[in-house]
C-alpha positions as a printed NumPy array, in Angstrom:
array([[ 34.094,  -6.484, -10.032],
       [ 35.893,  -5.24 , -13.122],
       [ 35.296,  -2.044, -15.075],
       [ 33.657,  -3.968, -17.901],
       [ 30.977,  -5.472, -15.706],
       [ 27.253,  -4.9  , -16.075],
       [ 24.462,  -5.987, -13.776],
       [ 20.9  ,  -6.59 , -14.911],
       [ 18.442,  -6.628, -12.013],
       [ 15.019,  -8.046, -12.891],
       [ 11.723,  -7.896, -11.057],
       [  8.185,  -8.693, -12.036],
       [  4.772,  -7.343, -11.279],
       [  1.405,  -8.872, -11.918],
       [  0.066, -12.352, -11.997],
       [  0.349, -15.139, -14.534],
       [ -2.731, -16.772, -13.051],
       [ -6.392, -16.213, -13.68 ],
       [ -6.63 , -12.815, -11.97 ],
       [ -5.168,  -9.62 , -13.345],
       [ -4.712,  -8.469, -16.888],
       [ -1.064,  -7.458, -17.225],
       [  2.221,  -9.095, -16.352],
       [  5.36 ,  -6.933, -16.373],
       [  9.028,  -7.808, -16.129],
       [ 11.311,  -4.838, -15.589],
       [ 15.067,  -4.534, -15.604],
       [ 17.591,  -2.017, -14.347],
       [ 20.869,  -2.203, -16.265],
       [ 23.841,  -0.73 , -14.43 ],
       [ 27.59 ,  -0.836, -14.202],
       [ 27.18 ,   0.696, -10.713],
       [ 25.558,  -2.172,  -8.806],
       [ 26.653,  -0.873,  -5.386],
       [ 25.163,   2.556,  -6.105],
       [ 21.825,   0.981,  -7.049],
       [ 21.891,  -1.147,  -3.9  ],
       [ 22.594,   1.869,  -1.689],
       [ 19.883,   3.989,  -3.307],
       [ 17.254,   1.29 ,  -2.88 ],
       [ 18.3  ,   0.534,   0.682],
       [ 18.037,   4.214,   1.719],
       [ 14.721,   4.818,  -0.052],
       [ 13.128,   1.651,   1.31 ],
       [ 14.322,   2.322,   4.86 ],
       [ 12.719,   5.767,   4.646],
       [  9.458,   4.393,   3.266],
       [  9.397,   1.512,   5.726],
       [  9.533,   4.092,   8.511],
       [  6.847,   6.294,   6.913],
       [  4.596,   3.514,   5.582],
       [  5.29 ,   0.354,   7.648],
       [  2.305,  -1.583,   6.281],
       [  3.418,  -1.157,   2.658],
       [  7.046,  -2.287,   2.913],
       [  7.413,  -5.924,   3.949],
       [ 10.087,  -7.209,   6.299],
       [ 12.121,  -8.205,   3.246],
       [ 12.104,  -4.58 ,   2.059],
       [ 10.003,  -5.338,  -0.964],
       [  7.473,  -2.86 ,  -2.274],
       [  4.431,  -4.398,  -3.914],
       [  3.321,  -1.891,  -6.54 ],
       [ -0.351,  -2.66 ,  -5.958],
       [  0.082,  -1.74 ,  -2.276],
       [  2.39 ,   1.261,  -2.696],
       [  0.958,   4.728,  -2.887],
       [  1.891,   7.276,  -5.531],
       [  4.34 ,   9.02 ,  -3.168],
       [  6.477,   5.892,  -2.767],
       [  6.423,   5.006,  -6.458],
       [  7.36 ,   8.514,  -7.602],
       [ 10.062,   8.922,  -4.979],
       [ 11.822,   5.678,  -5.927],
       [ 11.462,   6.315,  -9.659],
       [ 12.737,   9.901,  -9.397],
       [ 15.74 ,   8.812,  -7.365],
       [ 16.668,   5.964,  -9.692],
       [ 16.32 ,   8.1  , -12.83 ],
       [ 18.789,  10.672, -11.489],
       [ 21.542,   8.145, -12.164],
       [ 22.891,   6.616, -15.357],
       [ 20.79 ,   3.475, -15.056],
       [ 18.954,   2.073, -18.041],
       [ 15.432,   0.854, -17.382],
       [ 13.71 ,  -1.63 , -19.676],
       [ 10.527,  -3.638, -19.401],
       [  8.169,  -5.957, -21.196],
       [  4.406,  -6.029, -20.655],
       [  2.196,  -8.993, -21.489],
       [ -1.483,  -8.208, -21.893],
       [ -2.852, -11.532, -20.719],
       [ -6.097, -11.024, -22.658],
       [ -4.011, -11.461, -25.818],
       [ -2.   , -14.493, -24.685],
       [ -3.165, -17.911, -25.812],
       [ -4.527, -19.73 , -22.728],
       [ -2.386, -22.786, -23.48 ],
       [  0.748, -20.64 , -23.067],
       [ -0.287, -19.784, -19.507],
       [ -0.584, -23.444, -18.491],
       [  3.189, -23.591, -17.934],
       [  3.697, -20.242, -16.215],
       [  7.421, -20.801, -15.729],
       [  8.008, -21.385, -19.454],
       [  5.941, -18.332, -20.366],
       [  7.871, -16.225, -17.825],
       [ 11.182, -17.48 , -19.248],
       [  9.987, -16.717, -22.775],
       [  9.14 , -13.116, -21.818],
       [ 12.475, -12.82 , -20.03 ],
       [ 14.285, -14.029, -23.167],
       [ 12.518, -11.414, -25.298],
       [ 13.501,  -8.677, -22.849],
       [ 17.118,  -9.834, -22.569],
       [ 17.45 ,  -9.998, -26.352],
       [ 16.477,  -6.313, -26.537],
       [ 18.716,  -5.224, -23.633],
       [ 21.88 ,  -7.203, -24.324],
       [ 23.222,  -5.666, -27.507],
       [ 26.578,  -5.994, -29.243],
       [ 28.07 ,  -3.296, -26.989],
       [ 27.917,  -5.849, -24.156],
       [ 30.467,  -8.033, -25.957],
       [ 33.538,  -9.042, -23.917],
       [ 31.875,  -7.9  , -20.672],
       [ 31.053,  -9.634, -17.45 ],
       [ 27.295,  -9.693, -17.116],
       [ 25.532, -10.358, -13.842],
       [ 21.893, -11.384, -13.896],
       [ 19.999, -10.851, -10.645],
       [ 16.585, -12.504, -10.672],
       [ 13.86 , -12.81 ,  -8.079],
       [ 14.254, -16.16 ,  -6.333],
       [ 10.476, -16.511,  -6.008],
       [  9.836, -16.099,  -9.721],
       [ 12.119, -18.536, -11.477],
       [ 11.137, -22.056, -10.582],
       [ 13.679, -24.163, -12.378],
       [ 14.251, -27.863, -11.973],
       [ 18.001, -27.214, -11.891],
       [ 19.566, -24.041, -10.486],
       [ 21.82 , -23.996, -13.55 ],
       [ 19.002, -24.197, -16.115],
       [ 18.62 , -20.471, -16.742],
       [ 22.372, -19.853, -16.602],
       [ 23.02 , -22.619, -19.12 ],
       [ 20.231, -21.382, -21.374],
       [ 21.308, -17.721, -21.27 ],
       [ 24.939, -18.674, -21.818],
       [ 24.001, -20.649, -24.934],
       [ 21.728, -17.885, -26.172],
       [ 24.18 , -15.01 , -25.721],
       [ 27.565, -16.658, -26.268],
       [ 26.768, -19.276, -28.912],
       [ 23.711, -17.975, -30.778],
       [ 24.706, -14.306, -30.609],
       [ 28.519, -14.713, -30.28 ],
       [ 28.886, -12.015, -27.6  ],
       [ 31.741, -13.567, -25.587],
       [ 30.301, -12.778, -22.157],
       [ 31.29 , -13.993, -18.733],
       [ 27.834, -14.708, -17.263],
       [ 26.907, -14.925, -13.588],
       [ 23.333, -15.652, -12.514],
       [ 22.165, -15.219,  -8.95 ],
       [ 18.682, -15.618,  -7.525],
       [ 17.932, -13.118,  -4.784],
       [ 15.021, -12.559,  -2.437]])
């Protein structure tokens, strides 16, 4: 990975269905992907040992199941580094019901709004790595989001980015 590489790691919380009020997509922006990976691995191993019913076998913390200790510990550890954290919150009581019929399109729309705020002109001429939750993006073609984001950032916004999209569990 080159010095001019950035990684945007996205995760979501909430439900785009009939239950729940808020849907959140968060992003950690880093040029130190390995550092982020190591921090999360260490923190989740510790919490899996201390709270085995909260951390799943895939090392995922569900915010609704995590106690305040876990949330604060992970947040405090992440914020000690030079990571940028961004998020978008949809209050589903203020979303037109017809927009929630196609949950995937609504998710992608929220993701686009968030990316447009995060990816600024200072990203230009960088390699940018998008890491998205494999369970969230349900695309008909694995290349759909990559093609869309490439058009959006390189043709609409003229940022000249080398874009890599990976879906992770």
